[in-house]
mmCIF file of C-alpha atoms and ligand atoms in Angstrom:
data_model
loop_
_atom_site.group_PDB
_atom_site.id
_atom_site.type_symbol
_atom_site.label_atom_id
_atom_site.label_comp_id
_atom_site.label_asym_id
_atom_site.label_seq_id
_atom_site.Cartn_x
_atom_site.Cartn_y
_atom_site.Cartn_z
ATOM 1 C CA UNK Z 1 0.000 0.000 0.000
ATOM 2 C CA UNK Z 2 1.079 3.388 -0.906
ATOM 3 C CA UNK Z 3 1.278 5.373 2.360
ATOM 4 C CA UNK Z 4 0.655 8.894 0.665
ATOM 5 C CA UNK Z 5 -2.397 10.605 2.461
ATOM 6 C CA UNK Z 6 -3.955 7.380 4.266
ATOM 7 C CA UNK Z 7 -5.306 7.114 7.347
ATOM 8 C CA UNK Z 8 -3.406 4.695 9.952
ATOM 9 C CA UNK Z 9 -4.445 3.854 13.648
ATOM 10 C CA UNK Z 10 -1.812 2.666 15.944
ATOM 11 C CA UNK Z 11 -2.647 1.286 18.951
ATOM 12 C CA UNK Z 12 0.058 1.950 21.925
ATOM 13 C CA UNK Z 13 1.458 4.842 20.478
ATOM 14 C CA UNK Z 14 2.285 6.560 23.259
ATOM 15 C CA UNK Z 15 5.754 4.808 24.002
ATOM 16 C CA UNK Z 16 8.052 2.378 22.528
ATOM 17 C CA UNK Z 17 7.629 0.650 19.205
ATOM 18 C CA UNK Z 18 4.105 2.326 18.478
ATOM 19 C CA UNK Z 19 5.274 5.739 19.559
ATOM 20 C CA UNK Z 20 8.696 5.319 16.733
ATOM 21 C CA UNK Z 21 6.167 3.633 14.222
ATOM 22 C CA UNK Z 22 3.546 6.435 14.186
ATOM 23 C CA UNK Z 23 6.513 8.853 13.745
ATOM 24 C CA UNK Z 24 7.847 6.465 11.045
ATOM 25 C CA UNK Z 25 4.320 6.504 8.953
ATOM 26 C CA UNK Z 26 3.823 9.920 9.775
ATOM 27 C CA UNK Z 27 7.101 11.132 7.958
ATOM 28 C CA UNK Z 28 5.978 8.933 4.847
ATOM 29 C CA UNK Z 29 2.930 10.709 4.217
ATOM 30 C CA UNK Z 30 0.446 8.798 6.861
ATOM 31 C CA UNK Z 31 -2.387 10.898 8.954
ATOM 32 C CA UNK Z 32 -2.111 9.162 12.609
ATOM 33 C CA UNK Z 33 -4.796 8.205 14.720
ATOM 34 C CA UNK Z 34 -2.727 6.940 18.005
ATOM 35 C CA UNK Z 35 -4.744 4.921 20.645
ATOM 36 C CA UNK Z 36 -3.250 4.318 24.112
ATOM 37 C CA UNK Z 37 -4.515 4.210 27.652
ATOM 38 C CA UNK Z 38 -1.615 5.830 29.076
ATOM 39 C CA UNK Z 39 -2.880 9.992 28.602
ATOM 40 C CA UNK Z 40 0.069 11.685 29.282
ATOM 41 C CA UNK Z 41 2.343 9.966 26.724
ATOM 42 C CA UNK Z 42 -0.366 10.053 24.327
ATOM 43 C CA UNK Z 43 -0.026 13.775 24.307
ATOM 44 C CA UNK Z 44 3.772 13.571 24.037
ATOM 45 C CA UNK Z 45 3.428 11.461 21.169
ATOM 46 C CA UNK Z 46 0.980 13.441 19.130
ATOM 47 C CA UNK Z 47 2.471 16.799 19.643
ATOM 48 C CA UNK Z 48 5.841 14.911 18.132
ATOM 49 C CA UNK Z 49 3.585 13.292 14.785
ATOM 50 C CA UNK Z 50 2.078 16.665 14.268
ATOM 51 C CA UNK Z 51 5.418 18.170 13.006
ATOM 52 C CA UNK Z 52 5.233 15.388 9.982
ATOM 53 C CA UNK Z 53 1.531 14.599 9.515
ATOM 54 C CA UNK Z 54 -0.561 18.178 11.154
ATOM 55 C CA UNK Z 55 -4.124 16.484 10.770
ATOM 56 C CA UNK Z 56 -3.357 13.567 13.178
ATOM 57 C CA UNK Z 57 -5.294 13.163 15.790
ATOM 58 C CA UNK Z 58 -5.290 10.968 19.406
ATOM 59 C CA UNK Z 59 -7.858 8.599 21.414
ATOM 60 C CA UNK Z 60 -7.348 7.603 25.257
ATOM 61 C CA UNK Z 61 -8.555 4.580 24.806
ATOM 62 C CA UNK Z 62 -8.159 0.932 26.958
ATOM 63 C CA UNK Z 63 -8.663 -1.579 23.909
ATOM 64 C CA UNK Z 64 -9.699 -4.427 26.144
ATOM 65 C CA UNK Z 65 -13.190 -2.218 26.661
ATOM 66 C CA UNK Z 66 -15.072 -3.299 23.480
ATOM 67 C CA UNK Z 67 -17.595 -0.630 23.920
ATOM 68 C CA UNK Z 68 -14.988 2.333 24.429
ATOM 69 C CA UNK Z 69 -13.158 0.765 20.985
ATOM 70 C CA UNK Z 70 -16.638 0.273 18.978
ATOM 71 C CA UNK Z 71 -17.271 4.137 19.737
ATOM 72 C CA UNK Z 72 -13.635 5.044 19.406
ATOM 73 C CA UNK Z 73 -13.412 3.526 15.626
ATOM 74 C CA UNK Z 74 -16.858 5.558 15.128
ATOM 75 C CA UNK Z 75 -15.864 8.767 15.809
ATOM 76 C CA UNK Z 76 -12.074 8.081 13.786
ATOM 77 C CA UNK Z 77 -13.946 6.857 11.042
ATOM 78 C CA UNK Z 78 -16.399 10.374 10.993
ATOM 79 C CA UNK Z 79 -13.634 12.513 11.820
ATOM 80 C CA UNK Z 80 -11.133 11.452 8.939
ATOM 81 C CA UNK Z 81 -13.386 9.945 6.766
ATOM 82 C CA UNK Z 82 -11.523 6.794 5.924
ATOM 83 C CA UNK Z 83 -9.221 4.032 7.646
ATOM 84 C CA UNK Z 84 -6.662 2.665 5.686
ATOM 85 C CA UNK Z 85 -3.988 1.101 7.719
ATOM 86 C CA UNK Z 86 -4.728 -0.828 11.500
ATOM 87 C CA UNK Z 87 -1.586 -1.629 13.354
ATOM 88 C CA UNK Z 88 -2.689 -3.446 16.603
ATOM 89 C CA UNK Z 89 0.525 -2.762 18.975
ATOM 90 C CA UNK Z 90 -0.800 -2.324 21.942
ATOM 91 C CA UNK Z 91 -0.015 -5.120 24.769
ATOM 92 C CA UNK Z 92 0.796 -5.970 28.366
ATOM 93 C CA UNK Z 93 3.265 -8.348 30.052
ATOM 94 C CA UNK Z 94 4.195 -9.748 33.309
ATOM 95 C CA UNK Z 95 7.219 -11.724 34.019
ATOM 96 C CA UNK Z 96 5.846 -14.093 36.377
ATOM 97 C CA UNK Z 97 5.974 -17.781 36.943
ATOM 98 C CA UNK Z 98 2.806 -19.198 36.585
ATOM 99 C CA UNK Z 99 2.509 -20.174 39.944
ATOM 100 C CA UNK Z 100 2.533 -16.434 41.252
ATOM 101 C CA UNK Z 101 0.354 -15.306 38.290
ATOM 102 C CA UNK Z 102 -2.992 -14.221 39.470
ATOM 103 C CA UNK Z 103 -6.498 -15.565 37.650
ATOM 104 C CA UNK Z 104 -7.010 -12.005 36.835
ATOM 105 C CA UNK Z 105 -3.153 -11.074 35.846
ATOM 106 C CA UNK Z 106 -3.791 -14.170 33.366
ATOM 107 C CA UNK Z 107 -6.987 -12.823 32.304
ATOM 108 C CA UNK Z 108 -5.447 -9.433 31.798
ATOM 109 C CA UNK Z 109 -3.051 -10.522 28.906
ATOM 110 C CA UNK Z 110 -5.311 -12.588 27.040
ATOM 111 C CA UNK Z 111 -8.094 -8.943 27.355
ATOM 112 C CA UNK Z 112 -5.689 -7.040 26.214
ATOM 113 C CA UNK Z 113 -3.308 -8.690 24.225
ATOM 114 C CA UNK Z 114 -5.520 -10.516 21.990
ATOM 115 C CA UNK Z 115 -9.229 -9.807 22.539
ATOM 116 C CA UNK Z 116 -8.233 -6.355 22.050
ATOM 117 C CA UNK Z 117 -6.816 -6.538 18.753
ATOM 118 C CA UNK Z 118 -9.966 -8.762 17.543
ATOM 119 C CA UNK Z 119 -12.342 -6.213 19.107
ATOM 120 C CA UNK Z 120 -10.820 -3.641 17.086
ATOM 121 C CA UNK Z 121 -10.222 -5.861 13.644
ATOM 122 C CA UNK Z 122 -14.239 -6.652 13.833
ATOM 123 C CA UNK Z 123 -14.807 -3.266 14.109
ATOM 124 C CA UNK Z 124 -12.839 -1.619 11.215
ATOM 125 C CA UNK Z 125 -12.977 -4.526 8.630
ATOM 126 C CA UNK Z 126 -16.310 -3.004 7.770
ATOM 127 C CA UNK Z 127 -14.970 -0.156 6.833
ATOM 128 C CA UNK Z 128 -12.159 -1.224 4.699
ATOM 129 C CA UNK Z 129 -14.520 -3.993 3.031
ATOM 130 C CA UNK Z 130 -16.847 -0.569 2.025
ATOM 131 C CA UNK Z 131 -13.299 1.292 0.845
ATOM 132 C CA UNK Z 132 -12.363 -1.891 -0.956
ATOM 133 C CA UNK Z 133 -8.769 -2.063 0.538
ATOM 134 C CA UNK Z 134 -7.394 -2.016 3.943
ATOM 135 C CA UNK Z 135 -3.894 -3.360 6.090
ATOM 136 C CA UNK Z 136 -3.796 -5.147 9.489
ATOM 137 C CA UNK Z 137 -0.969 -5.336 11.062
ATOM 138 C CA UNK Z 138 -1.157 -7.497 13.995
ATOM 139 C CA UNK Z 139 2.360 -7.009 16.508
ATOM 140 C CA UNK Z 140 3.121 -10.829 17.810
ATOM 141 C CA UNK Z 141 6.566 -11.803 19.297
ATOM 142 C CA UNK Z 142 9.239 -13.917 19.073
ATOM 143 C CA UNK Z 143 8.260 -14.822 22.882
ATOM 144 C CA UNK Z 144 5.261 -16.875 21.481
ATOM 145 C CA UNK Z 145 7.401 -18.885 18.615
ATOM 146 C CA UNK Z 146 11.020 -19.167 21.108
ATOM 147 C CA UNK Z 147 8.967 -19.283 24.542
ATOM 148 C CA UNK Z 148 10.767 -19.073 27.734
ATOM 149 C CA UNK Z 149 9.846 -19.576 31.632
ATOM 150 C CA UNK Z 150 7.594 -16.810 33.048
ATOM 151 C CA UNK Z 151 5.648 -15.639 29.974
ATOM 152 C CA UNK Z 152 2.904 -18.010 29.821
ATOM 153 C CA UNK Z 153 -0.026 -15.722 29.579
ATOM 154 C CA UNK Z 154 1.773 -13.377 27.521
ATOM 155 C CA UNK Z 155 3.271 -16.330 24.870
ATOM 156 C CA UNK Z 156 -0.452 -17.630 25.010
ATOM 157 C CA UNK Z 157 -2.218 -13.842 24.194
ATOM 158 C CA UNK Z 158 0.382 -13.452 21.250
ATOM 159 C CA UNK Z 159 0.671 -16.716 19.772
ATOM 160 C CA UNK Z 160 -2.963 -16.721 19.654
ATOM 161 C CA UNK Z 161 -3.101 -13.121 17.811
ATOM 162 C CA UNK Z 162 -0.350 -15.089 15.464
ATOM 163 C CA UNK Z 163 -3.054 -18.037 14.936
ATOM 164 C CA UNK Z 164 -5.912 -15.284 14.340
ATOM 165 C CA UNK Z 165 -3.607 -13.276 11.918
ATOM 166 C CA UNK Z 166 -3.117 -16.264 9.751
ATOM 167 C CA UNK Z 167 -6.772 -17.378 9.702
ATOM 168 C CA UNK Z 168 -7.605 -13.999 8.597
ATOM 169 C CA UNK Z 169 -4.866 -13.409 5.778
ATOM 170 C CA UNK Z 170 -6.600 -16.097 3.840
ATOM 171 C CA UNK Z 171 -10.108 -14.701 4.731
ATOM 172 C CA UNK Z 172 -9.865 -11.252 3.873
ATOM 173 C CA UNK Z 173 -6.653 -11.190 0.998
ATOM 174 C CA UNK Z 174 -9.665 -11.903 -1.429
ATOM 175 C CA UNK Z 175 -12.036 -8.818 0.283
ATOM 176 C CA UNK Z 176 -8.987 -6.585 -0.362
ATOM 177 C CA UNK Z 177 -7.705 -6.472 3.094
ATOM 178 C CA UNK Z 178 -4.063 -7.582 3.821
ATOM 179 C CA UNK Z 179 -3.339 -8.737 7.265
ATOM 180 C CA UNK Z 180 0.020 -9.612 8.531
ATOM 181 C CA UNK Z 181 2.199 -9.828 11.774
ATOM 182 C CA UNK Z 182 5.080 -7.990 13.059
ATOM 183 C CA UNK Z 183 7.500 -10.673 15.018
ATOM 184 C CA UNK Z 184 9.336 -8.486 17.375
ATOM 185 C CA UNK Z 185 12.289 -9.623 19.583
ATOM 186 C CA UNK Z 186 14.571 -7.717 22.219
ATOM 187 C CA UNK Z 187 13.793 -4.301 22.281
ATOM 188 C CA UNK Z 188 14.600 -1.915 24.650
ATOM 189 C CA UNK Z 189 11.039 -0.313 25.841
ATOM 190 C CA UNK Z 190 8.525 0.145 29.061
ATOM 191 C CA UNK Z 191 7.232 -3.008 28.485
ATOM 192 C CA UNK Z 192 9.358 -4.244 31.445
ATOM 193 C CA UNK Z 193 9.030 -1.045 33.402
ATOM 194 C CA UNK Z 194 7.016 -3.191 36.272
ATOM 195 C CA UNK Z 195 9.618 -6.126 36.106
ATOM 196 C CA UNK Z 196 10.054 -7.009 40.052
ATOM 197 C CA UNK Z 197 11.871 -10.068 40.129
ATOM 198 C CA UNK Z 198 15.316 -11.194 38.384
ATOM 199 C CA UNK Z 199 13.821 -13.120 35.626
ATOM 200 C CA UNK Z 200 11.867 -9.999 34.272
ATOM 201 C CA UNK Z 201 15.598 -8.404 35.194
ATOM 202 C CA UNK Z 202 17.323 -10.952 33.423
ATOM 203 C CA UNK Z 203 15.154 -10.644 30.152
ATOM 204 C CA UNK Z 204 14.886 -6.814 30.292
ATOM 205 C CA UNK Z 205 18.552 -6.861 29.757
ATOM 206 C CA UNK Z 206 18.979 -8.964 26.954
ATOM 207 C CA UNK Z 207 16.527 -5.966 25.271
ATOM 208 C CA UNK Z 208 19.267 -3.912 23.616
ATOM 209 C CA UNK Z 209 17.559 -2.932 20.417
ATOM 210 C CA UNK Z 210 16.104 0.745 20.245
ATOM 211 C CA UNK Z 211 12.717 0.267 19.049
ATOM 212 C CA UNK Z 212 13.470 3.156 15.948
ATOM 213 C CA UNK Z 213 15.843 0.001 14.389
ATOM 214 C CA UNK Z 214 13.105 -1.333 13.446
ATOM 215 C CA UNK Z 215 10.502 0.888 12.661
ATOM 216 C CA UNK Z 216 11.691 1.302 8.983
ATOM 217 C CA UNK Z 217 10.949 -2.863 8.816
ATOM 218 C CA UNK Z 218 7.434 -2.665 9.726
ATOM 219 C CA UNK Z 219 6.645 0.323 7.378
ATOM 220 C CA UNK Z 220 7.888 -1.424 4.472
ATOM 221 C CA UNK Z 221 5.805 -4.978 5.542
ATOM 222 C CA UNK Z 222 3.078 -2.111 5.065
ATOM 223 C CA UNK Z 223 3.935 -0.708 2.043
ATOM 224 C CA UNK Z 224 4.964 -4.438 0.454
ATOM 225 C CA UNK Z 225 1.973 -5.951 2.236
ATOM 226 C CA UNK Z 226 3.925 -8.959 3.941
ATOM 227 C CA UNK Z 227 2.581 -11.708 5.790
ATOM 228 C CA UNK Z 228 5.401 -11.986 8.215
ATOM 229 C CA UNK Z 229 8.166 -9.579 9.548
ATOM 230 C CA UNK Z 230 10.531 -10.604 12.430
ATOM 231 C CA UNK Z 231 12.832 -7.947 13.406
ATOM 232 C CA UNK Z 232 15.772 -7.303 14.341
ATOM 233 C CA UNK Z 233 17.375 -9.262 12.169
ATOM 234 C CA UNK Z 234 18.931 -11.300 15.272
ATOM 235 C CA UNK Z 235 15.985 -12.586 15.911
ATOM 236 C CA UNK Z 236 15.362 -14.070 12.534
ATOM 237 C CA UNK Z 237 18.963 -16.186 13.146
ATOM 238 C CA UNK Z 238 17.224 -17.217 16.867
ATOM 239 C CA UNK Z 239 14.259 -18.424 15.372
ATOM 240 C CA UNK Z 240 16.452 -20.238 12.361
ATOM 241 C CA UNK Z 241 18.732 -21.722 15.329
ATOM 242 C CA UNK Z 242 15.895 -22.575 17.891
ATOM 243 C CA UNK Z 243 13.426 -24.062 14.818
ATOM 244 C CA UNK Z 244 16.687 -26.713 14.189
ATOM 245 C CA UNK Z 245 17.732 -27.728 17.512
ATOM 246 C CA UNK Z 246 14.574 -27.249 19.859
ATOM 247 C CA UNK Z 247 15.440 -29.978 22.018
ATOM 248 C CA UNK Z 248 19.307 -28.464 22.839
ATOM 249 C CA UNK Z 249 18.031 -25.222 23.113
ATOM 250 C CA UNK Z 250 15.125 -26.333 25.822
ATOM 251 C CA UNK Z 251 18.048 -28.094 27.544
ATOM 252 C CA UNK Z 252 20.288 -25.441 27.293
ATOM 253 C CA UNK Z 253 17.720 -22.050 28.315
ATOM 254 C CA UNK Z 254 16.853 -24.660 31.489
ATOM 255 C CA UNK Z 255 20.651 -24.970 33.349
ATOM 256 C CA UNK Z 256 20.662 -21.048 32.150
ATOM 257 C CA UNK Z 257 17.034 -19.505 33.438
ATOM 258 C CA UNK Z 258 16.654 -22.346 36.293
ATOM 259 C CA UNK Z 259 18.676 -20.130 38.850
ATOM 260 C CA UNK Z 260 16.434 -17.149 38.034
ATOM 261 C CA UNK Z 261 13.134 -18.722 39.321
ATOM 262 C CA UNK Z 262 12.399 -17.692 42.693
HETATM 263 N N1 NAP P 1 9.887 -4.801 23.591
HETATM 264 C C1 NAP P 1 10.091 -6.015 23.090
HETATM 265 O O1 NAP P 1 11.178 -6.588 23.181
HETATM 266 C C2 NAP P 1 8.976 -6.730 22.386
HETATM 267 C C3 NAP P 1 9.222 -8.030 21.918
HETATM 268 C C4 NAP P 1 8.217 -8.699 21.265
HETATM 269 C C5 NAP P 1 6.994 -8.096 21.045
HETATM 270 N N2 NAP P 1 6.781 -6.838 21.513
HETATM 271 C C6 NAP P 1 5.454 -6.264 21.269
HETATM 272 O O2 NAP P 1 5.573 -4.961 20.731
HETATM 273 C C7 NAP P 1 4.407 -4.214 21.067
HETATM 274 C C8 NAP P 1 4.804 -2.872 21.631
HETATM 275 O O3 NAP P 1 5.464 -3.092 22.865
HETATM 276 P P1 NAP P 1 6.590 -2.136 23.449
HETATM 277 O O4 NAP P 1 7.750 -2.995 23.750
HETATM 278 O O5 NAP P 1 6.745 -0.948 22.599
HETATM 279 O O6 NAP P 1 5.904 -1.771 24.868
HETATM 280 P P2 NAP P 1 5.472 -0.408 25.560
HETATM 281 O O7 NAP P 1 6.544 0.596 25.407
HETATM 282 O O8 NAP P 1 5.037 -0.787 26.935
HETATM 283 O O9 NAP P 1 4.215 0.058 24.676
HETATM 284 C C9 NAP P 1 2.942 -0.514 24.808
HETATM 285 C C10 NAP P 1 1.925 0.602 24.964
HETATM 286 O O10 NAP P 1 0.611 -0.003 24.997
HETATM 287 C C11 NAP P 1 -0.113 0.634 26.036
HETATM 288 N N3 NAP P 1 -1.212 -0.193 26.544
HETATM 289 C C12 NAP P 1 -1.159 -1.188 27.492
HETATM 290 N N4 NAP P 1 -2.371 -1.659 27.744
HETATM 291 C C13 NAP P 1 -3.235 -0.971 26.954
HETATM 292 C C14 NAP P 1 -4.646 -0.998 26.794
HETATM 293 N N5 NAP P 1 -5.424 -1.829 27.507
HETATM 294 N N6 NAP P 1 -5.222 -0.159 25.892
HETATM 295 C C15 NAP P 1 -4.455 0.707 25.183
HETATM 296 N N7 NAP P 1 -3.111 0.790 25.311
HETATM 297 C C16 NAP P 1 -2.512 -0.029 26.186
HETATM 298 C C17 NAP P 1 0.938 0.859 27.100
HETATM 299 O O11 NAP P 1 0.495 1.757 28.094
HETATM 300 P P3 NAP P 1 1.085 1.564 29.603
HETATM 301 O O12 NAP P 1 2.538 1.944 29.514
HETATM 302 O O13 NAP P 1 0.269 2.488 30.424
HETATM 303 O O14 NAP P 1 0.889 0.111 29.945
HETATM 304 C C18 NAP P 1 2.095 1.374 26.259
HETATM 305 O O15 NAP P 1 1.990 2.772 26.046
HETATM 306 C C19 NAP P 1 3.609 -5.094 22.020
HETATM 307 O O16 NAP P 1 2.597 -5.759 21.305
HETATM 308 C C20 NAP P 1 4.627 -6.086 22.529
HETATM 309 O O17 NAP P 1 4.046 -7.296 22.951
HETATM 310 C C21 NAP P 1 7.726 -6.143 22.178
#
């Protein structure tokens, strides 16, 4: 898709990866709609898009509330008069062994991390079906393909939005919508901001890449319309490594993570 003068929604834009990605579209010709729950960042962020794309606009907005998202995609959809590009970013995790993982902490990923995605996708493939064209770009991780002790509701919410994303490709390619995931691995962002424990310490330092390294990936999986983008690059040599040798690699992350559980 051509990026010129559409209209793109980015959910968790006020820090991290969706914060550098709205910049990134922005600065190739994209009006931003940027959805997060956190206000104050939100502002940040939109004050910062304005320089590139002036008509951008921002909605406070917790996408695990499917009422606040059906009214949210309303009003975008009135304001700017089309949506052309959805990029579901937004997500929680905890780094918690399942043992110490509340019902509701559980609950939490799968509300946010993949119901909210799907609550928003339901509402805005309407839309795009009417415009006859449309991109969905679901963010998974490399956490649900390479999963490792303490993520077990957050490996479950994303490789479930990986399972939805592919269902859908084959759906909707032929309605003119192209969906596709973002496979995202070691980046240095808040996500781990509430890390307590040295697991969540141990992980949050092997984070090293700044999240605009990648940002240039995921706009061109937009423009090229790609199924399936893992970035860094790193990552894609983890996944290569870990999809040959699972069985040495389980061994080995084990002896390695075993003295981190508390
Ligand atoms: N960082 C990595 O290494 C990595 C690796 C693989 C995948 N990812 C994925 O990349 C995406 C972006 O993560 P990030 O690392 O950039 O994290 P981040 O900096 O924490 O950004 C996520 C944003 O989403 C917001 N958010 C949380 N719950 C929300 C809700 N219910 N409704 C609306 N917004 C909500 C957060 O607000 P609060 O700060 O208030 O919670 C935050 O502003 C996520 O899908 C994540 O799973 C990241």
């Amino acid at each position: 898709m051509d990026l010129k003068n559409k209209v793109a929604i980015v959910t968790g834009a006020a820090s991290g990866i969706g914060r550098e990605l709205a910049m990134e579209l922005a600065r190739h010709g994209c009006t931003l709609v940027l959805v997060d729950i956190a206000e104050e960042g939100l502002a940040k962020a939109l004050d910062e898009v304005k320089v590139h794309a002036p008509a951008s606009t921002a909605e406070t907005c917790d996408i695990s509330n499917h009422e606040q998202v059906r009214q949210m995609v309303k009003a975008i959809h009135e304001r700017h008069g089309s949506i052309d590009i959805l990029v579901n970013n937004a997500a929680i995790m905890s780094v918690k062994l399942f043992k110490d993982l509340s019902k509701g902490e559980f609950k939490r990923h799968m509300d946010v991390n993949y119901y909210g995605p799907v609550a928003l996708i339901r509402d805005v493939v309407p839309i795009m079906e009417k415009q006859g064209k449309g991109v969905i770009i679901n963010v998974a991780s490399v956490g649900a393909k390479l999963v490792v002790p303490g993520t077990s509701a957050y490996a479950a919410s994303k490789a479930a939005i990986q399972a939805f994303s592919e269902a859908l490709y084959y759906e909707l390619k032929d309605r003119g919508i192209h969906v596709g995931i973002v496979v995202p691995g070691g980046i240095k962002t808040g996500i781990f901001n509430a890390v307590d424990n040295k697991l969540g310490v141990y992980y949050r330092d092997q984070c090293t890449t700044p999240p605009s390294k990648i940002t240039r990936s995921i706009r061109q999986a937009i423009e090229k319309e790609r199924f399936e983008t893992v970035v860094p690059f790193s990552s894609r040599i983890l996944l290569g490594v870990h999809a040959h040798l699972p069985s040495i690699f389980r061994k080995s992350l084990l002896s390695r993570l075993r003295p981190y559980f508390e």
